Amino acid sequence: MPSIPERRLTLEIDVEIEAESFEVYDEDAAIRLGHGGGATVWMAHDLEEKRDVAIKVMKTGSWGENEIRMQTQVLKDVQDDARLVTCLTTFFLSGSHGQHQVLVFPLVGPSIQSFVLMDRIPMKSRMSAAGQLLEALESLHDAGIVHRDVSPGNCMWGVASLNNLTRSAKYQALGRPLKLGIPWVNLWKRGDLVRPAKFPEQLRTEDFFLGDFGLAKRLSDPETERGQPPDQLCSPERLHQKDPSPACDIWSYMVIFAMLYQEIEPFSAAHEGGVLAAMVRSLGAFPEEWKGSCKYRECPGSWYDHTLQPEQPCELESELVRLRPDADPSERENVHKLMHKVFIIRPEKRPTATELLRDPDFRAIMDRYDS
C-alpha cells in the first residue's frame, strides 16, 4: 500500500492531469463534469424545477457567443432536437475577472471520452449510439447547420435520474469530488482543482446525444468560427483549411463510429507521419489543387501526386480483422464497405447523413444489433 506522501502525490497528479488550468477557476469545488477550451461544466441542482442540470460556465469575454447564437438557431430551425443537448436557460455569474455567461442544460453523460475501456459497453449499446448520433446529424444538416466538432467529448449517453436523491446519496453514486487546493497563487477566494466526475456504468442509459455548438455554423453564414476538433477526428479538407460542410461532420461521424465499433480511431496521430500520412497511405493522394493549403507548412509533394497508388489500400480492413477478430466476417465486410463509402478524400463524394441512414451496409449493421 502506498505511503501517505505517495498517495498524496498520486492524488495531485490525477487531479492536475484531468482538471483544467487554475487560471479559469472562480468557483468553489462541486461535481465537475468536464471542461473545454472556453468553459467548465458543473453538475448543479435547479431548486425551482427540482431537477439536476449541467451548467456550462464560460470564460469571460466573448467566449460562448457563437454557442448561444447557435443554440437559439437550433431551437428555432431544427425539426427534431430529441438527440441534441439544447440550452434550457442562461444567466450571468460574477467573478474576479468580470461576468461569466452561464448556460444551463439537461444533465446528460457520460461521454464516449469518459470510457477508457470501450469494451465494457455492450456492442448493442454502442451500435444504438451510432444510429442515434447519425439521426442527430441528419436533423442538424436538414436545418442547414454544420456541427463542426463531432468528437468524443461531445457525444454522450444519457444518465439515470438522480433528482430524488439527497446530496450525500449523489456523492455515494458518483463519488465525492476529488479536489486539490491551489495555494501557490493569490486568488480572491479559496480555489480548488477538481477532477471530473466518473459516471458508473450502471447509471448509463441507452439514450445518446450530441452536444456543444460552440463551433457550429449555418451554411448561409458568411463567417466561420475559428477552431476544429483534434486532427484524428478532422476531415482532410478541413486539415487543408477548406470551408466546412455537412461532409466534414460525416467524416468525423465515421471516426466516432469506428471508435464505437473497434475502440480506436482509424487515422491516429500515433501513425508514422501523423494523421495526414495515414490518410494518404490508405486512401490515396489529396487533390492537387489543395497543395500549399495544408495546416502543416511542410507537406510532401507526393501527398498530392495522383500517379501514385495508396501504399496500404487494405489497411482499414486488416485493422478490423485485428481489432475485431470476434466479429462475424460478413459483419466486418459491412463495416469495411461502410468506412470506404465515407472515408473519401473529396467531400462532395461522401454520402449525406440521410443517405447513410438508408445505406444497405449501415442498415445491415443496425439490424444485426436491432438498432
Tab-separated table of C-alpha atoms in Angstrom:
chain	number	residue	atom	x	y	z
A	1	MET	CA	0.000	0.000	0.000
A	2	PRO	CA	1.470	3.438	-0.905
A	3	SER	CA	2.668	5.620	1.950
A	4	ILE	CA	0.757	8.812	2.785
A	5	PRO	CA	3.169	11.087	0.819
A	6	GLU	CA	2.975	8.736	-2.187
A	7	ARG	CA	-0.822	8.686	-2.053
A	8	ARG	CA	-0.862	12.483	-1.809
A	9	LEU	CA	1.403	12.736	-4.870
A	10	THR	CA	-0.851	10.319	-6.804
A	11	LEU	CA	-3.879	12.439	-5.892
A	12	GLU	CA	-2.131	15.608	-7.073
A	13	ILE	CA	-1.105	14.033	-10.386
A	14	ASP	CA	-4.603	12.611	-11.011
A	15	VAL	CA	-6.273	15.950	-10.364
A	16	GLU	CA	-3.748	18.130	-12.216
A	17	ILE	CA	-3.833	15.931	-15.341
A	18	GLU	CA	-7.634	15.868	-15.606
A	19	ALA	CA	-8.527	19.329	-14.294
A	20	GLU	CA	-8.346	22.484	-16.376
A	21	SER	CA	-5.797	25.184	-15.651
A	22	PHE	CA	-6.379	27.053	-12.384
A	23	GLU	CA	-6.433	30.393	-14.235
A	24	VAL	CA	-10.044	29.779	-15.306
A	25	TYR	CA	-11.294	28.988	-11.801
A	26	ASP	CA	-13.651	31.300	-9.985
A	27	GLU	CA	-15.878	28.575	-8.495
A	28	ASP	CA	-15.948	26.578	-5.285
A	29	ALA	CA	-15.475	22.853	-5.788
A	30	ALA	CA	-18.585	20.929	-6.790
A	31	ILE	CA	-19.252	17.929	-9.013
A	32	ARG	CA	-17.440	18.810	-12.225
A	33	LEU	CA	-18.494	17.088	-15.442
A	34	GLY	CA	-15.759	18.304	-17.783
A	35	HIS	CA	-14.082	21.257	-19.425
A	36	GLY	CA	-13.039	22.557	-22.800
A	37	GLY	CA	-11.056	25.424	-24.228
A	38	GLY	CA	-13.526	28.093	-23.172
A	39	ALA	CA	-15.731	26.669	-20.427
A	40	THR	CA	-16.137	24.370	-17.448
A	41	VAL	CA	-19.236	22.213	-16.974
A	42	TRP	CA	-20.594	21.531	-13.483
A	43	MET	CA	-23.425	19.430	-12.160
A	44	ALA	CA	-25.992	21.500	-10.232
A	45	HIS	CA	-29.492	21.181	-8.826
A	46	ASP	CA	-32.243	23.529	-10.005
A	47	LEU	CA	-34.142	24.389	-6.819
A	48	GLU	CA	-37.118	25.848	-8.676
A	49	GLU	CA	-37.612	22.984	-11.137
A	50	LYS	CA	-36.326	20.378	-8.644
A	51	ARG	CA	-34.075	18.682	-11.183
A	52	ASP	CA	-30.388	18.101	-11.762
A	53	VAL	CA	-28.843	20.134	-14.558
A	54	ALA	CA	-25.460	20.776	-16.143
A	55	ILE	CA	-24.244	24.374	-16.048
A	56	LYS	CA	-21.594	25.494	-18.507
A	57	VAL	CA	-19.595	28.416	-17.119
A	58	MET	CA	-17.926	30.292	-19.953
A	59	LYS	CA	-14.684	32.219	-19.696
A	60	THR	CA	-15.067	35.963	-19.505
A	61	GLY	CA	-15.048	37.963	-22.732
A	62	SER	CA	-16.613	36.862	-25.996
A	63	TRP	CA	-16.356	33.136	-25.225
A	64	GLY	CA	-19.664	31.405	-25.781
A	65	GLU	CA	-21.265	33.991	-28.048
A	66	ASN	CA	-21.336	31.596	-31.006
A	67	GLU	CA	-22.717	28.748	-28.923
A	68	ILE	CA	-25.527	30.886	-27.531
A	69	ARG	CA	-26.347	32.136	-31.026
A	70	MET	CA	-26.341	28.603	-32.438
A	71	GLN	CA	-28.326	27.199	-29.521
A	72	THR	CA	-31.032	29.726	-30.381
A	73	GLN	CA	-30.769	28.767	-34.062
A	74	VAL	CA	-31.033	25.042	-33.311
A	75	LEU	CA	-34.150	25.541	-31.180
A	76	LYS	CA	-35.670	27.681	-33.936
A	77	ASP	CA	-34.783	25.674	-37.058
A	78	VAL	CA	-34.214	22.016	-36.155
A	79	GLN	CA	-37.384	19.971	-36.533
A	80	ASP	CA	-36.308	17.090	-34.283
A	81	ASP	CA	-33.875	18.021	-31.498
A	82	ALA	CA	-34.527	14.934	-29.339
A	83	ARG	CA	-30.914	13.764	-29.727
A	84	LEU	CA	-29.360	17.211	-29.282
A	85	VAL	CA	-28.353	18.754	-25.950
A	86	THR	CA	-30.077	22.127	-26.100
A	87	CYS	CA	-29.937	25.031	-23.668
A	88	LEU	CA	-32.695	25.472	-21.073
A	89	THR	CA	-31.777	28.999	-19.984
A	90	THR	CA	-28.802	31.322	-19.414
A	91	PHE	CA	-27.652	33.721	-16.697
A	92	PHE	CA	-24.562	35.671	-15.622
A	93	LEU	CA	-22.209	34.878	-12.752
A	94	SER	CA	-19.847	37.482	-11.297
A	95	GLY	CA	-16.200	36.549	-10.795
A	96	SER	CA	-12.881	38.225	-10.113
A	97	HIS	CA	-12.291	38.697	-13.864
A	98	GLY	CA	-15.764	40.003	-14.694
A	99	GLN	CA	-19.058	38.462	-15.779
A	100	HIS	CA	-19.225	34.798	-16.797
A	101	GLN	CA	-22.056	33.741	-19.074
A	102	VAL	CA	-23.610	30.504	-17.795
A	103	LEU	CA	-25.633	28.126	-19.960
A	104	VAL	CA	-27.979	25.623	-18.303
A	105	PHE	CA	-28.544	22.212	-19.925
A	106	PRO	CA	-30.326	18.978	-19.112
A	107	LEU	CA	-27.984	16.621	-17.273
A	108	VAL	CA	-26.556	14.001	-19.635
A	109	GLY	CA	-23.410	11.929	-19.589
A	110	PRO	CA	-21.055	10.197	-19.705
A	111	SER	CA	-19.315	10.986	-22.981
A	112	ILE	CA	-17.515	8.449	-25.164
A	113	GLN	CA	-14.325	10.086	-23.955
A	114	SER	CA	-15.166	9.047	-20.381
A	115	PHE	CA	-14.908	5.353	-21.195
A	116	VAL	CA	-11.256	4.417	-21.474
A	117	LEU	CA	-12.205	0.758	-21.936
A	118	MET	CA	-14.969	0.800	-24.535
A	119	ASP	CA	-15.235	-2.998	-24.457
A	120	ARG	CA	-17.111	-2.677	-21.159
A	121	ILE	CA	-20.044	-1.248	-23.130
A	122	PRO	CA	-22.134	-3.919	-24.914
A	123	MET	CA	-21.891	-3.769	-28.710
A	124	LYS	CA	-25.668	-3.450	-28.905
A	125	SER	CA	-25.434	-0.222	-26.883
A	126	ARG	CA	-22.566	1.072	-28.994
A	127	MET	CA	-24.346	0.484	-32.296
A	128	SER	CA	-27.542	2.005	-30.909
A	129	ALA	CA	-25.457	5.074	-30.052
A	130	ALA	CA	-24.056	5.156	-33.607
A	131	GLY	CA	-27.570	5.131	-35.050
A	132	GLN	CA	-28.850	7.875	-32.739
A	133	LEU	CA	-25.815	10.063	-33.419
A	134	LEU	CA	-26.361	9.858	-37.170
A	135	GLU	CA	-30.019	10.793	-36.692
A	136	ALA	CA	-28.891	13.836	-34.665
A	137	LEU	CA	-26.621	14.923	-37.517
A	138	GLU	CA	-29.379	14.410	-40.067
A	139	SER	CA	-31.617	16.763	-38.062
A	140	LEU	CA	-28.899	19.426	-37.936
A	141	HIS	CA	-27.980	19.129	-41.599
A	142	ASP	CA	-31.625	19.255	-42.696
A	143	ALA	CA	-31.790	22.629	-40.918
A	144	GLY	CA	-28.697	23.864	-42.792
A	145	ILE	CA	-26.424	23.654	-39.730
A	146	VAL	CA	-22.967	22.063	-39.577
A	147	HIS	CA	-21.770	20.971	-36.133
A	148	ARG	CA	-18.016	21.078	-36.938
A	149	ASP	CA	-16.956	19.400	-33.669
A	150	VAL	CA	-18.267	15.839	-33.700
A	151	SER	CA	-15.765	14.482	-31.190
A	152	PRO	CA	-15.805	12.000	-28.279
A	153	GLY	CA	-16.286	14.663	-25.607
A	154	ASN	CA	-19.427	15.968	-27.344
A	155	CYS	CA	-21.066	12.550	-27.881
A	156	MET	CA	-22.834	11.420	-24.718
A	157	TRP	CA	-25.032	8.681	-23.363
A	158	GLY	CA	-27.949	9.528	-21.139
A	159	VAL	CA	-27.742	9.179	-17.361
A	160	ALA	CA	-30.349	7.806	-14.965
A	161	SER	CA	-32.163	10.481	-12.972
A	162	LEU	CA	-30.667	11.362	-9.602
A	163	ASN	CA	-33.255	14.069	-8.916
A	164	ASN	CA	-34.800	12.389	-5.885
A	165	LEU	CA	-31.509	11.619	-4.164
A	166	THR	CA	-30.008	13.690	-1.366
A	167	ARG	CA	-26.627	15.315	-1.883
A	168	SER	CA	-24.919	12.616	0.186
A	169	ALA	CA	-26.659	9.905	-1.875
A	170	LYS	CA	-25.448	11.587	-5.089
A	171	TYR	CA	-21.922	11.616	-3.694
A	172	GLN	CA	-22.318	7.938	-2.942
A	173	ALA	CA	-23.448	7.255	-6.515
A	174	LEU	CA	-20.825	9.435	-8.246
A	175	GLY	CA	-18.095	9.691	-5.634
A	176	ARG	CA	-17.098	12.818	-3.754
A	177	PRO	CA	-15.317	15.437	-5.893
A	178	LEU	CA	-11.595	14.713	-5.917
A	179	LYS	CA	-10.070	18.150	-5.393
A	180	LEU	CA	-6.775	19.814	-4.680
A	181	GLY	CA	-6.381	23.276	-3.190
A	182	ILE	CA	-4.482	25.991	-5.068
A	183	PRO	CA	-2.127	27.543	-2.503
A	184	TRP	CA	0.546	28.834	-4.859
A	185	VAL	CA	-1.338	31.744	-6.437
A	186	ASN	CA	-3.134	34.720	-4.909
A	187	LEU	CA	-6.832	34.077	-5.572
A	188	TRP	CA	-9.671	36.341	-4.488
A	189	LYS	CA	-11.187	33.365	-2.612
A	190	ARG	CA	-10.254	29.742	-1.969
A	191	GLY	CA	-9.873	27.777	-5.185
A	192	ASP	CA	-9.555	24.085	-5.989
A	193	LEU	CA	-8.588	21.955	-8.941
A	194	VAL	CA	-11.353	19.376	-9.337
A	195	ARG	CA	-11.214	16.089	-11.227
A	196	PRO	CA	-14.227	15.380	-13.485
A	197	ALA	CA	-16.993	13.132	-12.181
A	198	LYS	CA	-16.863	9.466	-13.144
A	199	PHE	CA	-20.288	8.096	-14.032
A	200	PRO	CA	-20.565	4.405	-13.153
A	201	GLU	CA	-21.785	2.098	-15.915
A	202	GLN	CA	-24.992	1.262	-14.040
A	203	LEU	CA	-26.157	4.886	-14.353
A	204	ARG	CA	-25.722	4.970	-18.153
A	205	THR	CA	-28.922	4.790	-20.215
A	206	GLU	CA	-29.377	3.758	-23.847
A	207	ASP	CA	-30.218	7.289	-24.997
A	208	PHE	CA	-27.451	9.064	-26.903
A	209	PHE	CA	-26.901	12.763	-27.555
A	210	LEU	CA	-24.790	15.267	-29.461
A	211	GLY	CA	-23.943	18.493	-27.639
A	212	ASP	CA	-21.741	21.613	-27.703
A	213	PHE	CA	-22.479	24.013	-30.557
A	214	GLY	CA	-19.517	26.291	-29.877
A	215	LEU	CA	-18.112	25.716	-33.387
A	216	ALA	CA	-21.406	25.132	-35.203
A	217	LYS	CA	-22.499	27.375	-38.062
A	218	ARG	CA	-25.313	27.847	-40.519
A	219	LEU	CA	-24.177	27.156	-44.049
A	220	SER	CA	-25.629	30.525	-45.057
A	221	ASP	CA	-23.498	32.462	-42.550
A	222	PRO	CA	-20.534	34.226	-44.189
A	223	GLU	CA	-18.312	33.985	-41.096
A	224	THR	CA	-16.884	30.760	-39.666
A	225	GLU	CA	-15.890	30.431	-36.011
A	226	ARG	CA	-12.222	29.505	-35.671
A	227	GLY	CA	-11.429	26.054	-34.309
A	228	GLN	CA	-11.688	22.368	-35.140
A	229	PRO	CA	-11.715	19.001	-33.381
A	230	PRO	CA	-8.465	17.049	-32.848
A	231	ASP	CA	-6.724	16.082	-36.094
A	232	GLN	CA	-7.708	12.418	-35.833
A	233	LEU	CA	-11.379	13.497	-35.959
A	234	CYS	CA	-10.862	16.061	-38.725
A	235	SER	CA	-11.718	15.540	-42.374
A	236	PRO	CA	-8.873	16.029	-44.877
A	237	GLU	CA	-10.379	19.170	-46.389
A	238	ARG	CA	-10.546	20.882	-43.007
A	239	LEU	CA	-6.913	19.966	-42.404
A	240	HIS	CA	-6.362	21.873	-45.651
A	241	GLN	CA	-8.305	24.895	-44.349
A	242	LYS	CA	-11.282	24.458	-46.693
A	243	ASP	CA	-14.773	25.708	-45.861
A	244	PRO	CA	-16.819	23.423	-43.602
A	245	SER	CA	-19.763	21.461	-44.968
A	246	PRO	CA	-22.023	18.619	-43.793
A	247	ALA	CA	-19.455	16.277	-45.363
A	248	CYS	CA	-16.890	17.187	-42.686
A	249	ASP	CA	-19.387	16.139	-39.994
A	250	ILE	CA	-19.958	12.841	-41.816
A	251	TRP	CA	-16.213	12.136	-41.852
A	252	SER	CA	-15.982	12.864	-38.107
A	253	TYR	CA	-19.069	10.723	-37.553
A	254	MET	CA	-17.414	7.743	-39.219
A	255	VAL	CA	-14.369	8.180	-36.967
A	256	ILE	CA	-16.734	8.048	-33.964
A	257	PHE	CA	-18.447	5.001	-35.490
A	258	ALA	CA	-15.045	3.300	-35.791
A	259	MET	CA	-14.233	4.151	-32.173
A	260	LEU	CA	-17.528	2.641	-31.063
A	261	TYR	CA	-17.044	-0.463	-33.201
A	262	GLN	CA	-13.314	-1.188	-32.964
A	263	GLU	CA	-12.429	1.036	-29.983
A	264	ILE	CA	-9.730	3.153	-31.682
A	265	GLU	CA	-9.791	5.792	-34.413
A	266	PRO	CA	-8.641	4.685	-37.892
A	267	PHE	CA	-6.327	7.656	-38.577
A	268	SER	CA	-4.274	8.393	-35.493
A	269	ALA	CA	-1.545	10.898	-34.727
A	270	ALA	CA	0.368	7.867	-33.476
A	271	HIS	CA	0.687	6.571	-37.049
A	272	GLU	CA	4.063	7.133	-38.685
A	273	GLY	CA	3.995	10.613	-40.196
A	274	GLY	CA	0.791	11.554	-38.370
A	275	VAL	CA	-2.878	11.659	-39.362
A	276	LEU	CA	-2.453	13.032	-42.888
A	277	ALA	CA	0.214	10.468	-43.772
A	278	ALA	CA	-2.095	7.697	-42.538
A	279	MET	CA	-4.884	9.028	-44.789
A	280	VAL	CA	-2.621	9.082	-47.843
A	281	ARG	CA	-1.339	5.560	-47.221
A	282	SER	CA	-4.865	4.138	-47.010
A	283	LEU	CA	-6.903	6.383	-49.299
A	284	GLY	CA	-4.512	7.909	-51.825
A	285	ALA	CA	-3.356	11.420	-52.679
A	286	PHE	CA	-5.068	14.669	-51.812
A	287	PRO	CA	-6.377	16.858	-54.673
A	288	GLU	CA	-3.562	18.666	-56.453
A	289	GLU	CA	-5.333	21.995	-56.007
A	290	TRP	CA	-5.082	21.571	-52.220
A	291	LYS	CA	-1.303	21.688	-52.364
A	292	GLY	CA	0.036	24.558	-50.281
A	293	SER	CA	-3.085	24.904	-48.124
A	294	CYS	CA	-2.259	22.230	-45.542
A	295	LYS	CA	-2.364	23.433	-41.930
A	296	TYR	CA	1.137	21.993	-41.584
A	297	ARG	CA	3.575	24.008	-43.700
A	298	GLU	CA	5.866	21.204	-44.788
A	299	CYS	CA	3.807	18.527	-46.517
A	300	PRO	CA	5.489	16.158	-49.003
A	301	GLY	CA	4.654	16.854	-52.637
A	302	SER	CA	3.941	13.139	-53.078
A	303	TRP	CA	0.792	13.568	-50.998
A	304	TYR	CA	-0.712	15.421	-53.994
A	305	ASP	CA	0.657	13.168	-56.750
A	306	HIS	CA	-2.196	11.139	-58.241
A	307	THR	CA	0.137	8.966	-60.289
A	308	LEU	CA	0.989	7.174	-57.038
A	309	GLN	CA	-1.323	4.473	-55.692
A	310	PRO	CA	-2.198	4.066	-51.985
A	311	GLU	CA	0.552	2.144	-50.208
A	312	GLN	CA	-1.823	0.231	-47.929
A	313	PRO	CA	-5.308	0.272	-49.525
A	314	CYS	CA	-6.482	-2.641	-47.340
A	315	GLU	CA	-5.289	-1.163	-44.037
A	316	LEU	CA	-8.817	-0.381	-42.799
A	317	GLU	CA	-9.847	-3.980	-43.468
A	318	SER	CA	-6.761	-5.526	-41.842
A	319	GLU	CA	-7.254	-3.324	-38.777
A	320	LEU	CA	-10.855	-4.539	-38.487
A	321	VAL	CA	-9.655	-8.145	-38.524
A	322	ARG	CA	-7.015	-7.375	-35.910
A	323	LEU	CA	-9.244	-5.344	-33.619
A	324	ARG	CA	-12.476	-7.326	-34.007
A	325	PRO	CA	-11.466	-10.969	-34.523
A	326	ASP	CA	-14.630	-11.956	-32.666
A	327	ALA	CA	-16.933	-10.346	-35.260
A	328	ASP	CA	-18.667	-12.357	-37.963
A	329	PRO	CA	-16.786	-11.971	-41.308
A	330	SER	CA	-19.933	-10.748	-43.053
A	331	GLU	CA	-20.373	-8.102	-40.347
A	332	ARG	CA	-16.781	-6.953	-40.762
A	333	GLU	CA	-17.350	-6.745	-44.507
A	334	ASN	CA	-20.356	-4.466	-43.940
A	335	VAL	CA	-18.268	-2.210	-41.670
A	336	HIS	CA	-15.334	-2.180	-44.092
A	337	LYS	CA	-17.548	-1.230	-47.049
A	338	LEU	CA	-19.249	1.448	-44.959
A	339	MET	CA	-15.931	3.023	-43.970
A	340	HIS	CA	-14.816	3.180	-47.580
A	341	LYS	CA	-18.067	4.875	-48.582
A	342	VAL	CA	-17.384	7.687	-46.096
A	343	PHE	CA	-13.599	7.889	-45.901
A	344	ILE	CA	-13.277	9.536	-49.295
A	345	ILE	CA	-10.822	12.391	-49.727
A	346	ARG	CA	-13.118	14.648	-51.761
A	347	PRO	CA	-16.023	15.836	-49.562
A	348	GLU	CA	-18.520	16.131	-52.428
A	349	LYS	CA	-18.316	12.362	-52.964
A	350	ARG	CA	-19.283	11.393	-49.414
A	351	PRO	CA	-22.847	10.325	-48.623
A	352	THR	CA	-25.172	12.616	-46.699
A	353	ALA	CA	-26.492	11.656	-43.262
A	354	THR	CA	-29.833	10.699	-44.833
A	355	GLU	CA	-28.153	8.563	-47.486
A	356	LEU	CA	-26.003	6.877	-44.852
A	357	LEU	CA	-29.016	6.081	-42.669
A	358	ARG	CA	-30.551	4.277	-45.662
A	359	ASP	CA	-27.334	2.636	-46.831
A	360	PRO	CA	-27.700	-1.177	-47.068
A	361	ASP	CA	-24.410	-1.838	-45.240
A	362	PHE	CA	-25.328	0.576	-42.454
A	363	ARG	CA	-28.790	-0.966	-42.180
A	364	ALA	CA	-27.307	-4.471	-42.075
A	365	ILE	CA	-25.140	-3.494	-39.092
A	366	MET	CA	-28.010	-1.753	-37.305
A	367	ASP	CA	-30.377	-4.689	-37.951
A	368	ARG	CA	-27.812	-7.132	-36.606
A	369	TYR	CA	-27.897	-5.274	-33.291
A	370	ASP	CA	-31.581	-4.318	-33.528
A	371	SER	CA	-30.757	-0.588	-33.595
